[in-house]
Short mmCIF file of C-alpha atoms and ligand atoms in Angstrom, two decimals:
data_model
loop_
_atom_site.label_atom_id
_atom_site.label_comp_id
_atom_site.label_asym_id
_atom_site.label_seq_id
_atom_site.Cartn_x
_atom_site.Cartn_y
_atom_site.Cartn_z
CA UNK A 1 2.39 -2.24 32.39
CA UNK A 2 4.29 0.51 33.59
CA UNK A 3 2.48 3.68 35.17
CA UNK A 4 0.99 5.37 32.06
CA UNK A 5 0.84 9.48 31.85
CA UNK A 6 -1.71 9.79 29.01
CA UNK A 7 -1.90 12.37 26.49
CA UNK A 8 -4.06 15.83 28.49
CA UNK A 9 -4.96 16.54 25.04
CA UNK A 10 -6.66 14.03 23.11
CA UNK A 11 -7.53 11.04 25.67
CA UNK A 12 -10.37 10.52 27.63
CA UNK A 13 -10.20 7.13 28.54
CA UNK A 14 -9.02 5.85 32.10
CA UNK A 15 -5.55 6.79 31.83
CA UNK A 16 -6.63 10.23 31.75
CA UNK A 17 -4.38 12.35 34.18
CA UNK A 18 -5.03 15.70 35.24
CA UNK A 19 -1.48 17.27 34.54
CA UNK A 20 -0.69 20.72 37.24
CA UNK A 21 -1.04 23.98 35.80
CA UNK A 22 2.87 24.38 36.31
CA UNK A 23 4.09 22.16 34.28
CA UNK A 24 5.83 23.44 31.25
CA UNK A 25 4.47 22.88 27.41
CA UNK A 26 7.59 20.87 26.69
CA UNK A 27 6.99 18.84 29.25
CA UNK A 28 3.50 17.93 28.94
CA UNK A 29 4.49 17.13 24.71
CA UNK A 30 7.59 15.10 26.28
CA UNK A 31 4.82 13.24 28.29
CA UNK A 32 2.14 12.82 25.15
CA UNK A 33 0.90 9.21 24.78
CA UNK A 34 -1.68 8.37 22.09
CA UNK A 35 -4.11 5.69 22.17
CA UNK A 36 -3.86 4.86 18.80
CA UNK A 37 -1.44 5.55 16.02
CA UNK A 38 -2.54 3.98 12.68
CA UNK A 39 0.61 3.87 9.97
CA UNK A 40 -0.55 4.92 6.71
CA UNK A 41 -3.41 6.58 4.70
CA UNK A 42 -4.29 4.39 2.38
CA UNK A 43 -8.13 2.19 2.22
CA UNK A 44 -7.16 -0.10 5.33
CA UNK A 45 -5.66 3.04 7.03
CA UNK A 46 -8.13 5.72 6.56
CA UNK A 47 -10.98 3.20 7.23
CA UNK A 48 -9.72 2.32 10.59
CA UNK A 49 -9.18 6.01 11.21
CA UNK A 50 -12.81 6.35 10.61
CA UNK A 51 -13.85 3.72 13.13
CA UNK A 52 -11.03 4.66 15.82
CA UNK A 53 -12.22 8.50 16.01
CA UNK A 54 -16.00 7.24 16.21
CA UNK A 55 -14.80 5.24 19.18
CA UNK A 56 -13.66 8.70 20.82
CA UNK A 57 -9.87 7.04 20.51
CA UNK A 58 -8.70 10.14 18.66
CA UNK A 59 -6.22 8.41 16.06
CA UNK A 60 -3.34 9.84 15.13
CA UNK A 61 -2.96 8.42 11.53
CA UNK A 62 1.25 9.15 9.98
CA UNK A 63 0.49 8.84 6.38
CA UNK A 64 4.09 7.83 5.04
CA UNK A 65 5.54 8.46 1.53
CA UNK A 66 2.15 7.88 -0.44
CA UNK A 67 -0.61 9.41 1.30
CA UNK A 68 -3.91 7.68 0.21
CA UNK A 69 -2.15 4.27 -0.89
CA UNK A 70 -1.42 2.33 -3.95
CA UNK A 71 -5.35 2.89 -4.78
CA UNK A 72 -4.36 6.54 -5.83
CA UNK A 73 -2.96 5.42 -8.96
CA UNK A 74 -5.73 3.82 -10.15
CA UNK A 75 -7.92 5.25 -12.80
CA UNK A 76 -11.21 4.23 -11.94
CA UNK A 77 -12.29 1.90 -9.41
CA UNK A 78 -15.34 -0.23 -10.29
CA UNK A 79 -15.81 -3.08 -7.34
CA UNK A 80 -16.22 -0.69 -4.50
CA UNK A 81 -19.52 -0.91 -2.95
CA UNK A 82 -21.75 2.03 -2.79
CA UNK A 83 -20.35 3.48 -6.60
CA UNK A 84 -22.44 2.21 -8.97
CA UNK A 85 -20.62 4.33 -11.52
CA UNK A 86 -16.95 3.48 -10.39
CA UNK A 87 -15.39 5.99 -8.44
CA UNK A 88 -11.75 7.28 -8.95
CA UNK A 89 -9.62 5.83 -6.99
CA UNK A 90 -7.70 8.90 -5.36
CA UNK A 91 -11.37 10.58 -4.39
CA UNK A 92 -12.42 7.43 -2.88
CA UNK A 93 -9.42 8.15 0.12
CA UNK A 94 -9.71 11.61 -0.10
CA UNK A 95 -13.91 10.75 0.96
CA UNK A 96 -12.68 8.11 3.33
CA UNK A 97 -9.88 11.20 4.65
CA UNK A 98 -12.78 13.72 5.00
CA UNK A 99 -14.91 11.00 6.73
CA UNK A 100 -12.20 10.68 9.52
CA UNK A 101 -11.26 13.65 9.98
CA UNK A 102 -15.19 14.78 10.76
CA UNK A 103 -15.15 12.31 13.60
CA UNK A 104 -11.66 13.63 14.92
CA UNK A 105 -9.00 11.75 13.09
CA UNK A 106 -5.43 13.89 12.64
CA UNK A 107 -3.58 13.24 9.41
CA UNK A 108 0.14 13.89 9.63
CA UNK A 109 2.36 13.87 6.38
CA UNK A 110 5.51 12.29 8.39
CA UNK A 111 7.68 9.36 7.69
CA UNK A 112 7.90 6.29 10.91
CA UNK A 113 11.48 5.91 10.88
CA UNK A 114 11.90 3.50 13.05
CA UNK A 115 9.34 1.73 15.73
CA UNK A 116 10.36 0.11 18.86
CA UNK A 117 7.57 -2.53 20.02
CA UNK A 118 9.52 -3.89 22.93
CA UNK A 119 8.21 -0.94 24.84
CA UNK A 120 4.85 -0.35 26.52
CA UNK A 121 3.87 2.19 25.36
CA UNK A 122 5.29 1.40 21.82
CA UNK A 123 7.60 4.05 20.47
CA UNK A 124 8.28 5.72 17.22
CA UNK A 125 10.24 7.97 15.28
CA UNK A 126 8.77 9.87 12.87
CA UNK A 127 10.80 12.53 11.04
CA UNK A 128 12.99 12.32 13.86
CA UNK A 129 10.43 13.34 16.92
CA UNK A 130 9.18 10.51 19.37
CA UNK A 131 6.02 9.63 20.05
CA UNK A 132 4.70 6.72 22.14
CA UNK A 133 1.20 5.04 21.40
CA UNK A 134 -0.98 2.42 23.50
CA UNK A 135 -1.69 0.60 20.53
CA UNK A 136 -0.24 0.61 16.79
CA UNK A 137 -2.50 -0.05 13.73
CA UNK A 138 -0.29 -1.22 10.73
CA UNK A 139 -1.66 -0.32 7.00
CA UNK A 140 1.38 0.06 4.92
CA UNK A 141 0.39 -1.13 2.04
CA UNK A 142 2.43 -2.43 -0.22
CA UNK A 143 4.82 -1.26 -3.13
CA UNK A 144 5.51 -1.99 -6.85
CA UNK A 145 7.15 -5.31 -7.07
CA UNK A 146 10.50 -4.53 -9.54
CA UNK A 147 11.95 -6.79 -12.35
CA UNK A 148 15.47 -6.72 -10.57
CA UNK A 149 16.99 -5.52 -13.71
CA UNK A 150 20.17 -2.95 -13.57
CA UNK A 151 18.42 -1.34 -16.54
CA UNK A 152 15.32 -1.00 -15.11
CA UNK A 153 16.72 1.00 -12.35
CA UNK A 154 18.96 3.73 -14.48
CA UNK A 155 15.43 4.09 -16.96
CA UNK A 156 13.19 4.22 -14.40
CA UNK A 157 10.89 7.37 -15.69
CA UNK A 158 12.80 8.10 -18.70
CA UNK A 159 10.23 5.42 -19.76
CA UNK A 160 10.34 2.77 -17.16
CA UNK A 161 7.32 3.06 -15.13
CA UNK A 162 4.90 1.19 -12.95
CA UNK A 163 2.01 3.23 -13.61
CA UNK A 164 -0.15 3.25 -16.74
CA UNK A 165 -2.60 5.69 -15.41
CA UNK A 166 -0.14 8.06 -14.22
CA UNK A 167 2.20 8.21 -17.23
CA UNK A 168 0.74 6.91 -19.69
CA UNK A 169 -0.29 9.71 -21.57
CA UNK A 170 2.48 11.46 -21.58
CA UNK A 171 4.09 12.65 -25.06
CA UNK A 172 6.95 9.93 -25.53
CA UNK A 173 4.61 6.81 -25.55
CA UNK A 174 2.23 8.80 -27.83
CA UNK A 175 1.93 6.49 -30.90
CA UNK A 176 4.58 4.39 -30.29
CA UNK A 177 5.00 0.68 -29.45
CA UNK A 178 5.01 0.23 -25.59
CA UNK A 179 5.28 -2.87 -23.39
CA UNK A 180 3.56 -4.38 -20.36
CA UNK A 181 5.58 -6.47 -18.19
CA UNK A 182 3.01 -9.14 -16.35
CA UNK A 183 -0.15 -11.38 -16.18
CA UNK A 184 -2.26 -10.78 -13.91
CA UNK A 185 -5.18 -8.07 -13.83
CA UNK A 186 -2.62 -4.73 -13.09
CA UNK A 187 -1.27 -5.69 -16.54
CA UNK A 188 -3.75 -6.22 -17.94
CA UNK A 189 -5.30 -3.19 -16.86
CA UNK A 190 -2.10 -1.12 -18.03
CA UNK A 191 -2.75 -2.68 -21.55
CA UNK A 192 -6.19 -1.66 -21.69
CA UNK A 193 -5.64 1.85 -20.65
CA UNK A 194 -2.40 2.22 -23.17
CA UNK A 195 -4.27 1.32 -25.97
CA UNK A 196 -5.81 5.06 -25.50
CA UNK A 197 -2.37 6.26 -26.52
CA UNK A 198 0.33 3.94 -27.87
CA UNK A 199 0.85 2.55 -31.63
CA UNK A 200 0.38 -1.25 -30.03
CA UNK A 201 0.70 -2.99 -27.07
CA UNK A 202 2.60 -5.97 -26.27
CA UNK A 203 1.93 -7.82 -23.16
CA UNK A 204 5.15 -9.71 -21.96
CA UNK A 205 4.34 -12.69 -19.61
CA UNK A 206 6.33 -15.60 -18.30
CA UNK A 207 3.64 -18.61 -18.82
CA UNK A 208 1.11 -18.77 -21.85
CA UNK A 209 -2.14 -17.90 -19.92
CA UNK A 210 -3.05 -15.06 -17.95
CA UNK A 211 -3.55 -14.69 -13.99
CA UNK A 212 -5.79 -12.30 -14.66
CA UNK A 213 -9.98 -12.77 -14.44
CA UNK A 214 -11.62 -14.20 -16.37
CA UNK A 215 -13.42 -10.44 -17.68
CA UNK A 216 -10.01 -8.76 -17.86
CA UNK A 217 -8.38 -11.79 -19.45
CA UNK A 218 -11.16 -11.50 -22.44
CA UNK A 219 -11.12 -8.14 -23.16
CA UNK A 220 -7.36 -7.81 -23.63
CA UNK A 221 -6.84 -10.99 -25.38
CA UNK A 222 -9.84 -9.49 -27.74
CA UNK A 223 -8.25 -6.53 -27.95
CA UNK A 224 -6.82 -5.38 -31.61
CA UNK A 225 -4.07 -3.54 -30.28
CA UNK A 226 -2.99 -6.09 -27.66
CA UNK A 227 -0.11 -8.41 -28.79
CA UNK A 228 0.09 -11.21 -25.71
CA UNK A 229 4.20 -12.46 -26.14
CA UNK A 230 3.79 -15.73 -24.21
CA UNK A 231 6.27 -17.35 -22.38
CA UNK A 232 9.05 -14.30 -22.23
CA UNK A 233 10.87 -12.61 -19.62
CA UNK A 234 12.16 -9.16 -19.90
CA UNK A 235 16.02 -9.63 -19.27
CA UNK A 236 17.52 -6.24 -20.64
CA UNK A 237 16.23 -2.84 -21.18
CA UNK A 238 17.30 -1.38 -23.46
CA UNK A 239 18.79 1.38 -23.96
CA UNK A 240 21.05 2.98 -21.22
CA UNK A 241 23.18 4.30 -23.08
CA UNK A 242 20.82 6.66 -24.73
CA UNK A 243 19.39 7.37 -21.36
CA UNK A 244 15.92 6.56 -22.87
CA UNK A 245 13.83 3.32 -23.20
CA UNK A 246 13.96 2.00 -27.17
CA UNK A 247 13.31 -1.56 -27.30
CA UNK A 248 13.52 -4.85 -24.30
CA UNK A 249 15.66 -7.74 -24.95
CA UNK A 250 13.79 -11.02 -24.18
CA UNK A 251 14.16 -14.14 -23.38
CA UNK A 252 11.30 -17.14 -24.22
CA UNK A 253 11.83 -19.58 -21.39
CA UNK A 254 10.96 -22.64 -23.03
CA UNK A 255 13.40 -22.13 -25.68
CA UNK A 256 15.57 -20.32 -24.16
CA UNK A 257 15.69 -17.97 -27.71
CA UNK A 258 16.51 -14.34 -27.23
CA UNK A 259 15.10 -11.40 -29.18
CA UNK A 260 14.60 -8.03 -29.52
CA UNK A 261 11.58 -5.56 -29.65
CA UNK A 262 11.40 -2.13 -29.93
CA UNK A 263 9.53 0.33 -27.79
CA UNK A 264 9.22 3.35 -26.14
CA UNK A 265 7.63 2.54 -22.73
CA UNK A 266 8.30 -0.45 -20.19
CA UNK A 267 4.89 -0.73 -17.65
CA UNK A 268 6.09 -2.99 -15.29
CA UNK A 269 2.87 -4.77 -13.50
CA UNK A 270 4.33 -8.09 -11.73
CA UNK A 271 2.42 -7.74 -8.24
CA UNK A 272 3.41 -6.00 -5.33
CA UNK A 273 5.63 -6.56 -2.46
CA UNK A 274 4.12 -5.25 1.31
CA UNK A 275 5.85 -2.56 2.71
CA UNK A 276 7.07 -4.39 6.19
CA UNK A 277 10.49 -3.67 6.53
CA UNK A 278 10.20 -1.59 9.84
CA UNK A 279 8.91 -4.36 11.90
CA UNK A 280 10.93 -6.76 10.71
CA UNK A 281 12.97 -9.02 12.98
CA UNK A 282 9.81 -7.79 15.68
CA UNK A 283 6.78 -9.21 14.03
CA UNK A 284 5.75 -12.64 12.84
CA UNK A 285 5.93 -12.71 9.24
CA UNK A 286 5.56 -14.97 6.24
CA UNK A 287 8.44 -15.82 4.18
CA UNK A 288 7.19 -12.44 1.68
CA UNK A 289 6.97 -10.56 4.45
CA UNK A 290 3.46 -10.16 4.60
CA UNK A 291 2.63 -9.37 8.54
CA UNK A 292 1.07 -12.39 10.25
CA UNK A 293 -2.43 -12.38 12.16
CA UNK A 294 -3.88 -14.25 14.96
CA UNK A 295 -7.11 -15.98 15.12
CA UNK A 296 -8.62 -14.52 11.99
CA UNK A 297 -8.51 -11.05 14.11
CA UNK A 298 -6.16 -8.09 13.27
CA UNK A 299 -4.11 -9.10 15.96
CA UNK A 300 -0.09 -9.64 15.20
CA UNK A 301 2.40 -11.68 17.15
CA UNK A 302 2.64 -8.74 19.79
CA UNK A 303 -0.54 -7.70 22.01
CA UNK A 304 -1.27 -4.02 21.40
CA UNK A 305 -0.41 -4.06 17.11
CA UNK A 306 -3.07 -4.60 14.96
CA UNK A 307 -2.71 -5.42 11.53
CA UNK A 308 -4.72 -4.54 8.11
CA UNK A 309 -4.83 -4.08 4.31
CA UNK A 310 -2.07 -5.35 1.92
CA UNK A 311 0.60 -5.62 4.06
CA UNK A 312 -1.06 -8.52 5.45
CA UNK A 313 -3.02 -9.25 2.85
CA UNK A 314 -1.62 -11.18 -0.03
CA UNK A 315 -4.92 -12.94 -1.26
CA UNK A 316 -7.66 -10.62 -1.54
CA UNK A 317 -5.76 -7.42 -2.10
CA UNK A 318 -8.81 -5.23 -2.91
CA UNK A 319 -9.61 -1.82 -1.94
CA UNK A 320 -12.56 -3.03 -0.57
CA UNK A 321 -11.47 -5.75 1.79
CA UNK A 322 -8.23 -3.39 2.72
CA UNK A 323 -11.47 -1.45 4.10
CA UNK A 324 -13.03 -4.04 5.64
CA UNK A 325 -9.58 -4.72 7.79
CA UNK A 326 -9.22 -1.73 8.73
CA UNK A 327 -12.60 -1.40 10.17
CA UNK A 328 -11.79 -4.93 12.21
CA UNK A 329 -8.42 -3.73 13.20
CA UNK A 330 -9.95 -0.28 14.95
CA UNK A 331 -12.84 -2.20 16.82
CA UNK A 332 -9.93 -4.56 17.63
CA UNK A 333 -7.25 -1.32 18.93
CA UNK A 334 -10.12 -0.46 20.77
CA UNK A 335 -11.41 -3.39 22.76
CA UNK A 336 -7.49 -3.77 23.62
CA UNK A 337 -7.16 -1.01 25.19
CA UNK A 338 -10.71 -1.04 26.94
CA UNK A 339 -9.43 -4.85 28.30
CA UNK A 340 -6.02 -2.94 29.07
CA UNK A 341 -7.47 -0.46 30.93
CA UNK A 342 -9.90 -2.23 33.12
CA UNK A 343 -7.32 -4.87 34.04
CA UNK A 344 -4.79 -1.84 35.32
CA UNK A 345 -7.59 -0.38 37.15
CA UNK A 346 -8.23 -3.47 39.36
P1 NAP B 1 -0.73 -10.68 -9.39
O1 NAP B 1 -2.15 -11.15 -9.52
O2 NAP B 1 0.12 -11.25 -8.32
O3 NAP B 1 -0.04 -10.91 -10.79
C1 NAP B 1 1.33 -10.68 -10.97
C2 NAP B 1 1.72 -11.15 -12.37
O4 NAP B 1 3.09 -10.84 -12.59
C3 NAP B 1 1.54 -12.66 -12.54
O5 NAP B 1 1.01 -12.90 -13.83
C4 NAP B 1 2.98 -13.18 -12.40
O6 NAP B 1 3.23 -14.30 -13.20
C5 NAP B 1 3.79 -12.03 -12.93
N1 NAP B 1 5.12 -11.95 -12.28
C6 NAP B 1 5.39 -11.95 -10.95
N2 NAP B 1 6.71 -11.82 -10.75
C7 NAP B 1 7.28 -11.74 -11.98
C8 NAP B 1 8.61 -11.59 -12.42
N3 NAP B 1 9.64 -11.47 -11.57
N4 NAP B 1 8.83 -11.54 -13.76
C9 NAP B 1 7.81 -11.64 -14.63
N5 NAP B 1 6.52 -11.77 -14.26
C10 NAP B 1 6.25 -11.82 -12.95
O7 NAP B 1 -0.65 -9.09 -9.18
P2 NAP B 1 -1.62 -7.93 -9.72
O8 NAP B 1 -1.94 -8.11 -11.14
O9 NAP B 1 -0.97 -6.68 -9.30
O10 NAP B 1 -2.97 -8.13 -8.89
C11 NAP B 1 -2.95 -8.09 -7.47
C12 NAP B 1 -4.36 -8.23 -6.92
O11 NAP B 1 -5.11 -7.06 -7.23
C13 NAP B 1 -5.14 -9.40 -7.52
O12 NAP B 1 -5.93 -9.95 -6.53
C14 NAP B 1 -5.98 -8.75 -8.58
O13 NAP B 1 -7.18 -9.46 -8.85
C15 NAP B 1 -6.28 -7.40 -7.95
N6 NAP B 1 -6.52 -6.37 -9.00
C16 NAP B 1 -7.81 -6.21 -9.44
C17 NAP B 1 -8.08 -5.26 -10.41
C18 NAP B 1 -9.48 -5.07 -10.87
O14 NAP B 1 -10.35 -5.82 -10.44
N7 NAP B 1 -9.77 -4.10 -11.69
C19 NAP B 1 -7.03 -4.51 -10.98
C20 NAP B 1 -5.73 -4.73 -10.54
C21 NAP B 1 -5.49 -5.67 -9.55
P3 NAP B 1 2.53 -15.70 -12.87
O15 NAP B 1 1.11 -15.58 -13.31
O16 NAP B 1 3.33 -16.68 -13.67
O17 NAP B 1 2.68 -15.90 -11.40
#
């Protein structure tokens, strides 16, 4: 590795370099290296943050475009360990947040732009400053996986939305017919919660049983105001050129049939798609995308990035084992650079 000068402000690990009194401010920023920068806030994020800064690494975590994660639009959250009562979903990461930032964690509301891990230490951009880390921790989550339709883009909140518990209780679904796009427990999550506020619910899915659990499953399919449409895809909403939703063309794919129903809302809960584009072409990945790791660790395909949540993730995809990863991926950032360090200092 070439000769390291290590950030005179927030490391104390063996790098550590006494920088002369002359030097200039700009000079000693120009010559900043972190140990540990940890992309994204959300669960797998904030929980390595939390480990990192007890390890005296003094993480800088870059929170991206949603601070706090997917988990922040989530009503509330029920399967996280230590809430008997269910916790909201955007005060569980604020907690987590607070718990970081007591041990020394900085939080900065910037946007990676572009990351360069050909070079030791790794470089980024974020909101067009550089900044070079010994080690990256990946949690980027993962995004709203879209229907693909041209419609869905020009409606998209003028009642296309992929958030029940952020929109739905807004006035235009108020009593009226809405629609959930999906099969799995999101959707049928966004049913449940609708039925607080629209006429009926109809819950559009391409096969003729639900990927949901077995729990959610039940209480939807129980549900008076939940009208399952079995084997239908969404192929048109409709209608653009009202510049409002006020219905879905569909298409049953056994029969091929098309019809029409009317609505006011489209909640579009197909799954998600991890947010990996920046290390693409740099990382091992799956053929979704998901980031590959090594060894059941948090290791990637490049020694020095570490690797947690749903961007890696795409079979357990809870809040709580988003956690756990992150956890694993800090204790992992740090033994690195512990290994790292000794070896240089031989
Ligand atoms: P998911 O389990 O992957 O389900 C996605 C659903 O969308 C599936 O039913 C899938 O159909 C359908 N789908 C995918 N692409 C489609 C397309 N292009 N057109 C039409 N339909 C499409 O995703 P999720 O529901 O977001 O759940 C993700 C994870 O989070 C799961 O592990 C889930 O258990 C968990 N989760 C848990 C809770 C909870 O416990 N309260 C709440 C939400 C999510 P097929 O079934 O045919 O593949």
């Amino acid at each position: 590795m070439e000769n390291i000068i290590v950030n005179a402000v927030h490391l104390r690990n063996p790098y550590e370099l006494s920088l002369g009194k002359e030097e200039k401010m700009s000079e000693i920023i120009s010559k900043m290296i972190e140990n540990v920068v940890i992309i994204g806030a959300g669960c797998a994020g904030l929980t390595a943050a939390v480990y990192a800064a007890r390890a005296d690494l003094k993480p800088l975590v870059i929170a991206g475009p949603m601070p706090g994660g997917l988990i922040t639009t989530t009503g509330v959250v029920e399967n996280f360990a230590g809430f008997p009562e269910g916790v909201e979903g955007f005060d569980l990461v604020s907690k987590i947040q607070a718990q970081a930032e007591r041990f020394g964690a900085r939080i900065e509301y910037g946007n990676v732009e572009s990351i360069d891990l050909s070079m030791k230490p790794f470089e980024l951009k974020v909101d067009g400053a550089s900044l070079r880390s010994l080690s990256i921790i990946i949690a980027t989550g993962a995004g709203h996986r879209h229907l693909g339709l041209d419609s869905e883009v020009q409606l998209e909140k003028k009642g296309v939305t992929y958030c029940a518990t952020c929109d739905g209780a807004l006035p235009i679904f108020r009593n009226q017919p809405l629609v959930v796009v999906g099969g799995g427990d999101s959707a049928c999550e966004e049913a449940l919660h609708l039925t607080h506020f629209g006429s009926e619910v109809y819950l559009i899915h391409r096969r003729d049983t639900l990927r949901a659990s077995k729990i959610m499953a039940e209480r939807v399919l129980n549900h008076p105001k939940i009208k399952p449409v079995w084997d239908s895809v969404v192929v048109d909403i409709l209608d653009v050129a009202q510049n409002k939703v006020t219905g879905v063309r569909l298409r049953n794919v056994k029969t091929n049939a098309e019809s029409t129903l009317s609505c006011a809302g489209v909640f579009i809960a197909i799954g998600h798609v991890p947010n990996t584009a920046l290390f693409e072409g740099q990382l091992e990945m799956d053929e979704a995308g998901y980031i590959l790791r090594k060894n059941g660790t948090s290791a990637t395909s490049i020694p020095g990035v570490f690797v947690a949540g749903d961007c890696t993730d795409s079979r357990y995809r809870q809040a709580i084992t988003a956690a756990g990863m992150g956890a694993a991926a800090a204790i992992d950032a740090g033994r690195w650079i512990g290994e790292m360090a000794a070896a240089d200092l031989k």
